[in-house]
Amino acid sequence: MWPVPEPYPVTDDPEQTLSDVPPGSEYVALGDSYSAGYGLSDPTRLPTNACGQSARDYPHRIAARFGLDLTDVTCAGATSRDVVSGYQFRGVPPQVRALSDRTRLVTLTIGGNDADLFGTAASCLALSPIGPVFSGRDAPSCRSTLVHDGVDDLDVRIRSRVALGIADTLAAVRRAAPNAVVVLVGYPAIFPDAEHTPARGCFRSALDLGTLAGTFPEDTYPFTDTDVEYLHGVQAALDEVSASAAEAARVPFVDVFARSQAHSACASERSYVAGVSLTGTGDLSRIDLEPGALHPNERGVAWLTDRVAAELRSVADRSR
């Protein structure tokens, strides 16, 4: 098993122990970049360097807080298939292979890549609050390319294929770890609801005069007003199907989406999710997102850890 990292010493506080998952229990963390701490420092290079996993992710912090024996197989880019049956990278087996009847705790964040939420968001970067997006499609917004005759292609995908993928993943995890407490963790808000969207909007340009020299502003939010509203709805749909899948599987769901609306990447202060920082060429022929863009920052991962810990204590209390 992997060692608990130094920054998070094991607790000896009896209030931090869990009746069903005592100190020393086997804990396996599954999931995608939101589980893996993508973009944070202190890389583990596990299960492979390409996974972008950090020893500062919420699984490592949970393991240290409760004194658990962690196997962290989280990996940026993972889909439900990668958890259950696929080989995301050569030599890296499906994540459920890390589970056994000895496993006592499993945490999982999954579904965002099934929905292509982050790929879609990356293609929605815009030149102004009213567009156009600068992904080469010359469209006024992403919504205009994804909603046709009143049918939202992304919403349809989430409520069908993505919902089924999450449900199948939870079933596979329950089979592979029959003695474990399994917890599904949702995604914090990247795009805020109307109540937490400033009257002036969220737009912070990713381009400035330095762009021609190949430098870009940091922690920006280059989304049209239309797409902030639209992509919030996409996140809401993903959160809804995740909660429903967890309920059907009788698995606790840590719903962090509603609780983090005031701390989305739109927020310029005390956000839980990093804004957009770009690298590329001044002529915009090549543009890439910096690692960690639109993912939980240090503040966000600490908050996620507290939310997961609170759910685990609640599960322990209910089992007494």
mmCIF file of C-alpha atoms in Angstrom, residues 17 30 80 99:
data_model
loop_
_atom_site.group_PDB
_atom_site.id
_atom_site.type_symbol
_atom_site.label_atom_id
_atom_site.label_comp_id
_atom_site.label_asym_id
_atom_site.label_seq_id
_atom_site.Cartn_x
_atom_site.Cartn_y
_atom_site.Cartn_z
ATOM 1 C CA THR A 17 -12.588 7.484 13.908
ATOM 2 C CA LEU A 30 -11.297 5.606 -7.640
ATOM 3 C CA SER A 80 -16.810 4.969 -16.147
ATOM 4 C CA LEU A 99 -10.755 -3.608 -4.880
#
